[in-house]
Amino acid sequence: MATALARKRLRLAGLLSPISVVLGVFFLAPLSILLVYAFLEPGLYGGVEWNFYHHNFGRILGWADGEYEVFDPVYLAIFARSFRLALTTVVITLLLCYPAAMWVSSLPDRLKSFFLFLITLPFFASLVVRLFAWILILKPTGWINETLLALGAIAQPFDMLYTEGAVVLGMVYVFVPFMFLPLYANLEKLDRSLLEASRDLGAGGLRTFLRVTLPLSVPGMVGGSIIVFIPSLGNFIVPDLLGGAKVLMIGNLVEQQFLQARNWPFGSALAWMVMAAVLIFLLVYVSVVNRADALQER
Amino acid sequence: MISIRNASKRFPDPEGGVVHALRSVSLDVGAREFITLLGPSGCGKTTLLRSISGFEDLDEGTIAIDGREMTHIPPNKRPVNTVFQNYALFPHLTVGDNIGYGLDVTGCARDERNRRVGEAMELVGLAGFDRRKPHQLSGGQQQRVALARAIVNRPSVLLLDEPLSALDRKLRESMQLELKNLQHELGIAFVFVTHDQQEALTMSDRIVVMDHGSVQQAGPPTEVYDRPASVFVARFVGEGNLFEGELEARGDTLALRTAGGTGIVLSAAGETRRAGPATVLIRPEDLEMADDDSAAGGFASLAVEVTQTIFVGTDFQLVAALADGTPIKATIRDPSRTLARQVQPGAHIRLRYRLDAPRVLAPAASA
């Protein structure tokens, strides 16, 4: 018994050590460095002074008014905007992908693989190139505005680029496959005979959807939402290209602190705030979903 | 109760051809009848059931239930309920909510709904399980939930799609009896699909044997078993020794001469086919060991060489060969175990049968 257990443990260690080493060295260690830096004083010309210093968080949350560091509500406003835009992205991708995933999951197998291929097709082209294409479409002299002007529908070009709308559009565009795939995987394994059972018991199409399909696809919706929400919240490239200087998100803020302001401690503090916020948000989200699930069980 | 006229249904097959799942099937089901659709997989029995429940739309023909035209009515508007093969219980709902699903849909009042759910659970022996989830139940219990969920809506007809196939033999046999009793109690029609002939014989008021999308024979179990309409039915329902050959009439008796030269004599009474190519069926249980060569009045006998004897509990299965090598099976009741002691492989014995036991069928080539 003891040797069997020991062998089992050894096997587990063998299987898990490669990923543990990679994540430990290249993820946990840097993260710890960031955590230490977040509580250090920024050096005058970049770098850090090895003094305990809590005003990095004070600048964000409201207690810093030292010589160099003052509380500025703009950081909280950017946090709030990032949450708002990320949630909007989640809701829109969910609404776009759910009907599509439902439809594809009902197709014969050969067509399924074809549409799955189509969904993953955007990954074959560079993200930056695809976002630049959106700039060409949305800019004041882009073809939407040119067309509307030529038709006489508008007198002045619309400001579409460098708006929150453009950022959400870009993120929806980028993250649609991330929402689609978990939803599809969930709906595809939904037992069709359950839908037939519901119909057989007198329920119409809408009621069958609301009482059978929808509750049983909650895991897919939760999975897709999390996978879209996290990278949306910390996204840097979409707001950089389509939001410009006007629509900053947390990712841009962190980038600015590290590369432009050369204030590594403040950048670290911001990065840790994002992580903490995501973690708290997810814990609340998952517990609400579980609560709803438990409520259904009564 | 159910009246099906000339129902036809075609499906495209993967190779680009067409499968005729139903070929002009007509069938009537009585108000309190337990009817079984029996046949091998792909014979059309499930398609026929799904046409009644509304999940398949007929290409041609009509279906009426309770005298109302139902051919193109969607499944949720038909007065029938189905017990699905894999039960199809809603995994996210409790047993009580599963059973109450149909009543919730029709907007049944809360008190009434709970009372009827309780009654249905009582009826299938699941009282007190209403808070459980389906995955917490055994296969047999899930089966009962599926049953309760269907009958709680008081359908005119209950459709059952191989509901017992996932259960082990003991449980299956007790469920067969329970279903039969339940049908009596409810006083509604059951349409039961199975590929298990034993199940069909045990439970049905009437068996509909299907093959290749058409009805081969429909009748009470004894009729289907005793007077199969074709070689296919004879093979599918029960075991049988089938002999092919040329039939000739000899007064009150008929004789079949096989290609191997064996002659099988049988009574002409009740047989319509009297000459020409034919197949003769002798059931294994119609054969018994003859004490001597002389065939007594009303009996005929065959000389065989024993190949094997198998004890199956109540009976012995005797596998033997005729003089021309044709295998023949006999089921022999042998309480004194004489057979076990005396008849060894290689022994030459005679098997006799009553003259009116064999049945003449159309030759197998036409099936």
XYZ file of C-alpha atoms in Angstrom:
665
model
C 0.000 0.000 0.000
C 2.653 2.497 1.085
C 4.850 1.742 -1.906
C 1.916 2.006 -4.296
C 1.077 5.387 -2.833
C 4.709 6.490 -3.067
C 4.866 5.370 -6.685
C 1.682 7.268 -7.426
C 3.144 10.415 -5.881
C 6.372 10.009 -7.818
C 4.416 9.662 -11.048
C 2.390 12.756 -10.248
C 5.549 14.716 -9.506
C 7.048 13.563 -12.798
C 3.995 14.635 -14.745
C 3.599 17.997 -13.067
C 7.176 19.170 -12.532
C 7.858 20.536 -16.063
C 4.892 22.911 -16.007
C 5.581 23.767 -12.361
C 9.160 24.783 -13.171
C 8.129 26.904 -16.159
C 5.320 28.642 -14.278
C 7.418 28.997 -11.141
C 10.442 30.561 -12.822
C 8.705 32.678 -15.426
C 5.419 33.542 -13.729
C 5.434 33.223 -9.948
C 8.949 34.627 -9.457
C 8.400 37.767 -11.612
C 5.038 38.230 -9.938
C 6.728 38.183 -6.532
C 9.277 40.724 -7.746
C 6.389 42.931 -8.848
C 4.786 42.562 -5.438
C 7.990 43.645 -3.688
C 8.484 46.582 -6.077
C 4.927 47.747 -5.468
C 5.941 48.574 -1.898
C 9.238 50.298 -2.751
C 9.988 53.973 -3.382
C 10.502 54.988 -7.017
C 13.971 56.304 -7.801
C 14.314 59.802 -9.151
C 15.641 58.625 -12.510
C 13.930 55.237 -12.712
C 14.820 52.163 -10.689
C 13.892 51.803 -7.032
C 14.970 53.000 -3.599
C 14.875 50.173 -1.058
C 12.484 51.866 1.386
C 9.027 50.601 2.373
C 6.623 52.920 0.617
C 2.819 52.634 0.509
C 2.055 55.766 -1.478
C 2.060 53.806 -4.746
C -1.283 52.426 -3.601
C -2.155 55.762 -1.987
C -1.948 57.476 -5.375
C -4.600 55.131 -6.667
C -6.850 54.720 -3.641
C -6.688 58.138 -2.020
C -4.222 58.639 0.817
C -1.094 59.952 -0.932
C -0.319 63.641 -0.854
C 3.432 63.587 -0.356
C 6.021 65.707 -2.058
C 5.979 63.749 -5.302
C 2.931 61.541 -5.015
C -0.563 62.969 -4.980
C -3.892 61.136 -5.054
C -5.462 61.462 -8.465
C -8.976 60.036 -9.041
C -8.135 59.546 -12.727
C -6.620 56.149 -11.911
C -9.828 54.884 -10.325
C -11.738 56.319 -13.262
C -9.546 54.312 -15.644
C -10.139 51.189 -13.531
C -13.869 51.806 -13.720
C -13.714 52.354 -17.480
C -11.694 49.175 -17.966
C -14.287 47.154 -16.043
C -17.116 48.780 -17.974
C -15.533 48.157 -21.380
C -14.515 44.588 -20.489
C -18.038 43.770 -19.248
C -19.570 45.347 -22.345
C -17.252 43.202 -24.453
C -18.332 40.071 -22.554
C -22.034 40.833 -22.987
C -21.748 41.632 -26.695
C -19.586 38.586 -27.519
C -22.008 36.399 -25.542
C -25.007 37.746 -27.462
C -23.190 37.351 -30.783
C -21.818 33.876 -30.122
C -24.711 32.105 -28.387
C -27.051 31.855 -31.373
C -24.133 31.055 -33.680
C -22.800 28.336 -31.377
C -26.305 26.882 -31.063
C -26.662 26.787 -34.800
C -23.244 25.272 -35.511
C -23.716 22.621 -32.804
C -26.887 21.455 -34.543
C -25.150 20.899 -37.902
C -23.912 17.565 -39.256
C -20.340 16.732 -38.215
C -18.645 17.662 -41.479
C -20.173 21.146 -41.529
C -19.338 21.580 -37.836
C -15.615 21.230 -38.469
C -15.865 23.621 -41.404
C -17.480 26.351 -39.282
C -15.070 25.730 -36.417
C -12.270 26.272 -38.897
C -13.898 29.538 -40.026
C -14.152 30.713 -36.422
C -10.438 30.142 -35.838
C -9.469 31.654 -39.194
C -8.716 35.153 -37.765
C -5.897 33.630 -35.675
C -3.996 33.062 -38.897
C -3.529 36.806 -39.491
C -1.526 39.089 -37.230
C -3.557 40.868 -34.577
C -1.829 44.213 -35.233
C -2.556 44.051 -38.951
C -6.207 43.274 -38.276
C -6.521 46.177 -35.846
C -4.829 48.548 -38.305
C -7.466 47.511 -40.825
C -10.095 48.767 -38.376
C -8.284 52.126 -38.186
C -8.585 52.426 -41.967
C -12.299 51.651 -41.750
C -13.117 53.895 -38.796
C -10.925 56.981 -39.313
C -12.529 60.272 -40.401
C -11.342 59.691 -43.972
C -12.073 55.955 -43.753
C -14.494 54.328 -46.116
C -17.521 54.415 -43.796
C -17.306 58.187 -43.469
C -16.360 58.658 -47.137
C -19.343 56.604 -48.251
C -21.784 58.406 -45.951
C -20.392 61.794 -47.054
C -20.639 60.850 -50.728
C -24.236 59.728 -50.233
C -24.984 63.010 -48.526
C -26.234 61.207 -45.421
C -23.953 63.286 -43.188
C -22.315 66.692 -43.550
C -19.356 66.115 -41.207
C -17.400 62.874 -40.758
C -18.300 60.851 -37.642
C -15.729 60.587 -34.886
C -15.556 56.835 -34.669
C -11.881 56.195 -34.106
C -10.447 56.878 -30.626
C -13.775 56.389 -28.857
C -14.888 53.833 -26.286
C -17.089 52.383 -28.998
C -14.070 51.721 -31.197
C -12.253 49.994 -28.319
C -15.248 47.772 -27.529
C -15.647 47.002 -31.228
C -11.990 46.016 -31.453
C -12.137 43.825 -28.344
C -15.345 42.125 -29.459
C -13.695 41.491 -32.801
C -10.604 39.996 -31.167
C -12.377 37.917 -28.501
C -15.318 36.433 -30.400
C -13.539 33.070 -30.908
C -12.734 32.905 -27.181
C -16.424 33.162 -26.354
C -17.561 30.959 -29.197
C -15.416 27.909 -28.470
C -16.435 27.233 -24.821
C -20.078 27.915 -25.684
C -19.890 25.577 -28.656
C -18.146 22.845 -26.657
C -20.940 23.071 -24.077
C -23.883 23.195 -26.485
C -22.428 20.487 -28.703
C -22.519 17.902 -25.918
C -26.041 18.881 -24.895
C -28.138 15.729 -25.192
C -30.619 16.323 -28.044
C -33.047 13.852 -26.517
C -33.543 16.310 -23.628
C -34.881 18.851 -26.112
C -37.145 16.190 -27.551
C -38.309 15.222 -24.068
C -39.233 18.840 -23.392
C -41.157 19.091 -26.656
C -42.815 15.763 -25.936
C -44.004 17.102 -22.572
C -45.758 19.980 -24.294
C -43.169 22.759 -24.206
C -42.749 24.924 -27.288
C -39.411 25.990 -28.737
C -38.968 29.117 -26.601
C -39.874 27.411 -23.340
C -37.588 24.481 -24.172
C -34.778 26.968 -24.740
C -35.413 28.822 -21.475
C -35.957 25.764 -19.282
C -33.543 23.236 -20.790
C -30.948 24.662 -23.189
C -30.175 27.861 -21.298
C -29.729 26.393 -17.782
C -27.650 23.520 -19.141
C -25.363 25.900 -21.037
C -24.492 27.994 -17.957
C -21.054 26.324 -17.626
C -20.232 27.294 -21.223
C -21.403 30.868 -20.656
C -19.401 31.159 -17.424
C -16.289 29.715 -19.067
C -16.555 31.954 -22.123
C -17.236 35.051 -20.002
C -14.167 34.472 -17.838
C -11.924 33.768 -20.808
C -13.085 36.969 -22.521
C -13.288 39.160 -19.426
C -9.747 38.692 -18.095
C -7.800 39.551 -21.271
C -10.283 42.341 -22.083
C -9.763 43.997 -18.714
C -5.988 44.028 -18.999
C -5.968 44.608 -22.733
C -3.327 46.939 -23.972
C -3.053 46.727 -27.743
C -6.698 47.353 -28.694
C -7.118 50.551 -26.627
C -3.633 51.616 -27.740
C -4.510 51.373 -31.447
C -8.236 52.126 -31.490
C -8.578 54.210 -28.303
C -5.477 56.347 -28.682
C -4.728 58.767 -25.851
C -8.417 59.393 -25.201
C -9.541 55.929 -24.129
C -6.908 54.632 -21.746
C -7.394 51.276 -20.073
C -5.462 49.754 -17.178
C -3.134 47.962 -19.550
C -2.076 51.229 -21.160
C -1.567 52.794 -17.747
C 0.737 50.002 -16.638
C 2.648 50.187 -19.915
C 3.081 53.953 -19.523
C 4.413 53.636 -15.984
C 6.972 51.007 -16.936
C 8.147 52.331 -20.305
C 7.462 56.075 -20.369
C 7.300 57.363 -16.780
C 9.901 54.754 -15.728
C 8.080 54.479 -12.418
C 8.345 50.723 -11.859
C 6.964 50.678 -8.310
C 3.811 52.528 -9.349
C 3.433 50.284 -12.410
C 3.788 47.230 -10.155
C 1.170 48.596 -7.774
C -1.237 49.132 -10.687
C -0.592 45.624 -12.040
C -1.283 44.097 -8.623
C -4.454 46.125 -8.259
C -5.711 44.718 -11.565
C -4.956 41.189 -10.463
C -6.636 41.643 -7.109
C -9.660 43.221 -8.772
C -9.990 40.388 -11.283
C -9.648 37.811 -8.537
C -12.303 39.429 -6.343
C -14.590 39.947 -9.308
C -14.295 36.299 -10.371
C -14.849 35.002 -6.845
C -18.033 37.037 -6.580
C -19.148 36.001 -10.071
C -18.573 32.292 -9.508
C -20.233 32.347 -6.092
C -23.280 34.102 -7.553
C -23.501 31.517 -10.337
C -23.155 28.674 -7.824
C -25.788 30.283 -5.607
C -28.173 30.460 -8.569
C -27.413 26.834 -9.349
C -28.070 25.795 -5.766
C -31.281 27.803 -5.783
C -32.425 25.870 -8.808
C -31.810 22.630 -6.918
C -33.705 23.947 -3.892
C -57.299 5.579 -30.721
C -54.381 5.825 -33.129
C -55.065 5.381 -36.779
C -52.137 5.316 -39.197
C -52.800 5.174 -42.922
C -50.200 4.505 -45.628
C -47.390 6.120 -43.661
C -44.191 6.497 -45.695
C -40.907 8.041 -44.711
C -37.621 8.227 -46.599
C -34.229 9.335 -45.302
C -31.172 10.160 -47.369
C -28.406 7.703 -46.526
C -24.753 8.783 -46.185
C -23.809 7.291 -49.572
C -26.299 9.545 -51.340
C -29.015 6.938 -51.704
C -32.404 6.752 -50.029
C -33.473 4.620 -47.070
C -37.135 3.705 -46.935
C -37.740 3.814 -43.189
C -41.486 3.319 -43.626
C -43.218 1.887 -46.693
C -46.926 2.557 -46.689
C -47.574 1.356 -43.159
C -51.161 1.204 -41.922
C -51.950 0.382 -38.318
C -54.730 0.897 -35.808
C -54.154 0.922 -32.067
C -57.108 0.322 -29.748
C -57.914 2.504 -26.743
C -56.615 0.104 -24.078
C -54.294 -1.928 -26.199
C -50.693 -2.852 -25.382
C -49.112 -2.996 -28.800
C -45.480 -3.829 -29.505
C -43.492 -2.809 -32.553
C -40.936 -5.589 -32.957
C -38.086 -5.873 -35.405
C -34.346 -5.743 -35.929
C -32.532 -2.403 -35.867
C -33.295 -0.365 -38.958
C -36.671 -2.027 -39.527
C -38.596 1.230 -39.118
C -40.131 0.605 -35.686
C -38.510 3.652 -34.100
C -39.397 5.835 -37.087
C -43.011 4.713 -36.751
C -42.991 5.555 -33.026
C -41.414 8.957 -33.709
C -44.050 9.632 -36.352
C -46.716 9.088 -33.706
C -44.947 11.365 -31.208
C -44.403 13.956 -33.939
C -40.610 13.963 -34.158
C -40.684 12.610 -37.698
C -42.787 14.264 -40.355
C -44.290 11.700 -42.731
C -43.548 12.038 -46.442
C -46.890 10.421 -47.226
C -49.840 9.079 -45.278
C -51.805 10.289 -42.278
C -51.892 9.829 -38.523
C -54.955 10.482 -36.395
C -55.041 10.264 -32.599
C -58.325 10.254 -30.694
C -60.029 10.833 -34.029
C -58.129 14.082 -34.569
C -55.883 14.582 -37.548
C -52.283 14.834 -36.264
C -50.108 14.271 -39.326
C -48.326 17.629 -39.316
C -49.006 18.738 -35.736
C -45.782 19.440 -33.745
C -44.896 17.049 -30.869
C -45.762 19.543 -28.100
C -49.379 19.692 -29.324
C -50.030 15.942 -29.431
C -51.876 14.043 -26.674
C -49.098 11.473 -26.377
C -46.056 11.179 -24.130
C -42.869 9.232 -24.609
C -40.561 7.214 -22.374
C -37.222 7.657 -24.104
C -34.646 4.930 -24.555
C -32.005 6.708 -22.448
C -34.786 8.195 -20.245
C -33.745 11.784 -21.226
C -34.261 13.063 -17.673
C -33.397 16.742 -17.181
C -30.130 16.596 -15.211
C -30.547 20.103 -13.745
C -34.019 19.439 -12.312
C -35.008 17.362 -9.300
C -37.030 14.201 -9.700
C -40.147 16.138 -8.614
C -39.527 18.911 -11.155
C -38.784 16.389 -13.869
C -42.117 14.706 -13.273
C -43.919 18.043 -12.915
C -42.386 19.456 -16.131
C -45.355 18.690 -18.363
C -47.832 20.019 -15.765
C -45.777 23.227 -15.338
C -45.862 23.756 -19.079
C -49.647 23.542 -19.199
C -49.918 25.991 -16.286
C -51.444 23.489 -13.892
C -52.297 25.013 -10.492
C -49.626 24.478 -7.824
C -51.713 22.293 -5.485
C -53.055 20.155 -8.279
C -49.587 19.834 -9.782
C -47.985 18.709 -6.532
C -50.810 16.277 -5.829
C -50.516 14.664 -9.254
C -46.704 14.493 -9.086
C -47.058 12.765 -5.714
C -49.584 10.306 -7.112
C -47.407 9.493 -10.101
C -44.397 8.902 -7.842
C -46.513 6.674 -5.639
C -47.672 4.752 -8.683
C -44.147 3.960 -9.869
C -42.870 3.289 -6.341
C -40.680 6.362 -5.952
C -42.466 8.154 -3.111
C -40.050 10.341 -1.159
C -37.519 10.735 -3.962
C -38.795 14.101 -5.216
C -35.802 16.134 -3.990
C -33.173 13.870 -5.535
C -31.365 14.658 -8.764
C -31.527 12.062 -11.575
C -27.802 11.256 -11.303
C -28.362 10.168 -7.679
C -30.684 7.375 -8.797
C -30.028 3.870 -10.117
C -30.904 2.929 -13.685
C -34.132 1.268 -12.623
C -35.172 4.304 -10.572
C -34.390 6.650 -13.465
C -36.573 4.434 -15.604
C -39.430 4.925 -13.148
C -38.958 8.697 -13.147
C -39.169 8.696 -16.948
C -42.338 6.646 -16.697
C -43.897 8.907 -14.064
C -42.943 12.029 -16.027
C -44.839 10.688 -19.032
C -47.983 9.312 -17.376
C -48.519 12.259 -15.026
C -49.832 14.202 -18.043
C -52.541 11.572 -18.604
C -51.777 11.020 -22.280
C -54.200 9.087 -24.504
C -51.280 6.968 -25.609
C -47.954 6.224 -23.944
C -45.067 5.619 -26.316
C -42.116 3.585 -25.050
C -38.892 3.484 -27.054
C -36.932 0.396 -25.920
C -37.198 1.609 -22.325
C -35.917 -1.580 -20.720
C -32.871 -2.209 -22.887
C -30.432 -0.592 -20.440
C -31.552 -2.663 -17.430
C -30.123 -5.975 -16.307
C -32.167 -9.115 -16.948
C -33.765 -9.565 -13.515
C -34.837 -5.928 -13.311
C -36.033 -6.011 -16.905
C -38.287 -8.964 -16.240
C -39.866 -7.399 -13.178
C -40.326 -4.085 -15.032
C -42.077 -5.948 -17.853
C -44.716 -7.148 -15.431
C -44.962 -3.761 -13.764
C -45.468 -2.020 -17.094
C -48.175 -4.485 -18.021
C -49.950 -3.913 -14.685
C -49.535 -0.159 -14.989
C -51.139 -0.212 -18.400
C -54.139 -2.070 -16.944
C -54.396 0.389 -14.084
C -54.201 3.470 -16.296
C -56.457 2.056 -18.993
C -54.587 3.789 -21.810
C -52.883 2.478 -24.928
C -49.177 1.627 -24.797
C -47.078 1.517 -27.949
C -43.877 -0.264 -27.049
C -40.837 -0.529 -29.306
C -38.389 -3.388 -28.810
C -36.034 -5.681 -30.676
C -36.406 -8.318 -27.951
C -38.936 -10.924 -29.089
C -39.218 -12.419 -25.610
C -40.206 -9.013 -24.239
C -42.756 -8.580 -27.029
C -44.293 -11.998 -26.393
C -44.483 -11.409 -22.642
C -46.104 -7.997 -22.599
C -48.189 -7.417 -25.688
C -51.847 -7.682 -26.535
C -50.701 -7.455 -30.126
C -47.316 -7.656 -31.793
C -46.476 -5.807 -34.988
C -43.432 -7.419 -36.585
C -41.624 -5.011 -38.902
C -38.799 -5.380 -41.383
C -37.408 -3.045 -44.047
C -40.004 -0.396 -43.272
C -43.106 -2.492 -43.647
C -45.337 -4.560 -41.412
C -44.591 -8.274 -41.809
C -47.298 -9.485 -39.484
C -49.594 -8.041 -36.841
C -51.452 -10.189 -34.354
C -51.687 -11.512 -30.798
C -48.448 -13.074 -29.473
C -49.728 -16.665 -29.782
C -50.754 -16.091 -33.367
C -47.440 -14.506 -34.345
C -45.588 -17.335 -32.636
C -47.756 -20.242 -33.784
C -48.639 -19.052 -37.245
C -45.803 -16.822 -38.483
C -46.692 -15.207 -41.784
C -43.225 -15.497 -43.256
C -39.809 -17.062 -42.799
C -38.605 -13.697 -41.475
C -41.221 -13.684 -38.706
C -40.551 -17.339 -37.927
C -36.831 -16.628 -37.552
C -37.280 -13.419 -35.579
C -39.928 -14.582 -33.119
C -38.826 -17.628 -31.178
C -36.463 -20.328 -32.334
C -37.250 -22.538 -35.253
C -36.013 -25.332 -37.480
C -36.645 -24.282 -41.067
C -36.578 -26.801 -43.899
C -36.696 -25.784 -47.541
C -37.942 -28.064 -50.279
C -40.753 -29.095 -52.620
C -44.187 -29.623 -51.133
C -46.612 -32.276 -52.323
C -50.079 -33.252 -51.155
C -50.841 -36.827 -50.096
C -54.481 -36.909 -49.119
C -54.843 -35.583 -45.567
C -51.136 -34.931 -45.228
C -48.498 -32.889 -46.954
C -44.903 -33.926 -47.442
C -41.893 -31.706 -47.918
C -38.946 -33.212 -49.749
C -35.707 -31.348 -49.036
C -32.755 -31.130 -51.401
C -30.927 -33.561 -49.090
C -33.688 -36.127 -49.496
C -35.310 -35.836 -46.080
C -39.078 -36.146 -46.049
C -41.126 -34.167 -43.551
C -44.732 -35.164 -43.191
C -47.350 -32.853 -41.748
C -51.085 -32.429 -41.518
C -52.706 -30.551 -44.396
C -55.365 -29.049 -42.144
C -55.218 -25.271 -42.009
C -52.502 -24.943 -44.652
C -53.284 -22.971 -47.787
C -50.063 -23.764 -49.619
C -50.210 -27.371 -50.785
C -47.632 -27.752 -53.542
C -44.520 -26.211 -55.001
C -41.454 -24.728 -53.278
C -42.029 -24.036 -49.589
C -40.390 -23.740 -46.190
C -41.549 -25.780 -43.228
C -41.126 -24.604 -39.649
C -40.868 -26.943 -36.675
C -40.371 -25.286 -33.282
C -37.768 -26.979 -31.061
C -40.314 -27.549 -28.284
C -42.594 -29.443 -30.683
C -39.972 -32.164 -30.954
C -39.675 -34.948 -28.396
C -37.752 -38.197 -28.167
C -39.574 -41.162 -29.658
C -39.301 -44.503 -27.857
C -39.262 -46.649 -30.973
C -39.273 -46.473 -34.769
C -42.999 -46.851 -35.222
C -44.663 -43.509 -35.517
C -47.829 -43.595 -33.433
C -51.077 -42.216 -34.814
C -50.973 -38.477 -35.269
C -47.164 -38.345 -34.979
C -44.299 -38.389 -37.435
C -40.647 -38.904 -36.606
C -37.186 -38.075 -37.919
C -33.978 -40.064 -37.517
C -31.164 -37.893 -36.207
C -27.640 -38.173 -34.892
C -27.043 -36.233 -31.671
C -24.335 -33.592 -31.890
C -24.577 -31.957 -28.504
C -26.830 -31.729 -25.461
C -26.916 -28.528 -23.453
C -28.585 -28.242 -20.074
C -30.237 -24.826 -19.816
C -32.001 -25.176 -16.452
C -35.561 -26.294 -17.041
C -34.867 -28.027 -20.343
C -32.213 -29.667 -22.410
C -31.253 -28.162 -25.739
C -30.587 -31.024 -28.074
C -28.545 -30.194 -31.158
C -28.632 -32.955 -33.754
C -28.246 -33.584 -37.489
C -30.555 -35.250 -39.989
C -29.205 -37.998 -42.244
C -28.311 -35.394 -44.887
C -26.414 -33.313 -42.345
C -29.051 -30.584 -41.845
C -28.848 -29.375 -38.243
C -31.968 -29.575 -36.107
C -32.638 -28.261 -32.619
C -35.008 -29.696 -30.046
C -35.968 -28.481 -26.583
C -36.687 -31.446 -24.392
C -38.210 -31.482 -20.916
C -36.400 -34.256 -19.064
C -37.212 -34.214 -15.344
C -35.805 -37.694 -14.772
C -32.488 -36.727 -16.421
C -32.671 -39.825 -18.638
C -31.404 -37.760 -21.523
C -28.362 -36.629 -19.629
C -27.445 -40.214 -18.790
C -28.293 -42.010 -21.985
C -28.033 -39.687 -24.911
C -24.437 -38.862 -25.717
C -23.068 -37.057 -28.774
C -22.990 -39.533 -31.641
C -26.093 -41.433 -30.477
C -28.720 -42.220 -33.108
C -32.210 -41.449 -31.928
C -35.615 -40.514 -33.334
C -37.358 -37.213 -32.705
C -41.117 -37.154 -33.137
C -43.631 -34.348 -33.546
C -47.384 -34.049 -33.790
C -48.506 -33.868 -37.410
C -50.250 -30.564 -36.851
C -47.180 -28.911 -35.249
C -45.194 -27.899 -38.359
C -46.176 -24.808 -40.355
C -45.827 -24.273 -44.078
C -44.368 -20.890 -45.102
C -43.571 -19.231 -48.387
C -40.037 -20.153 -49.487
C -37.242 -18.200 -47.819
C -35.971 -16.894 -51.149
C -38.834 -14.412 -51.319
C -37.957 -12.924 -47.919
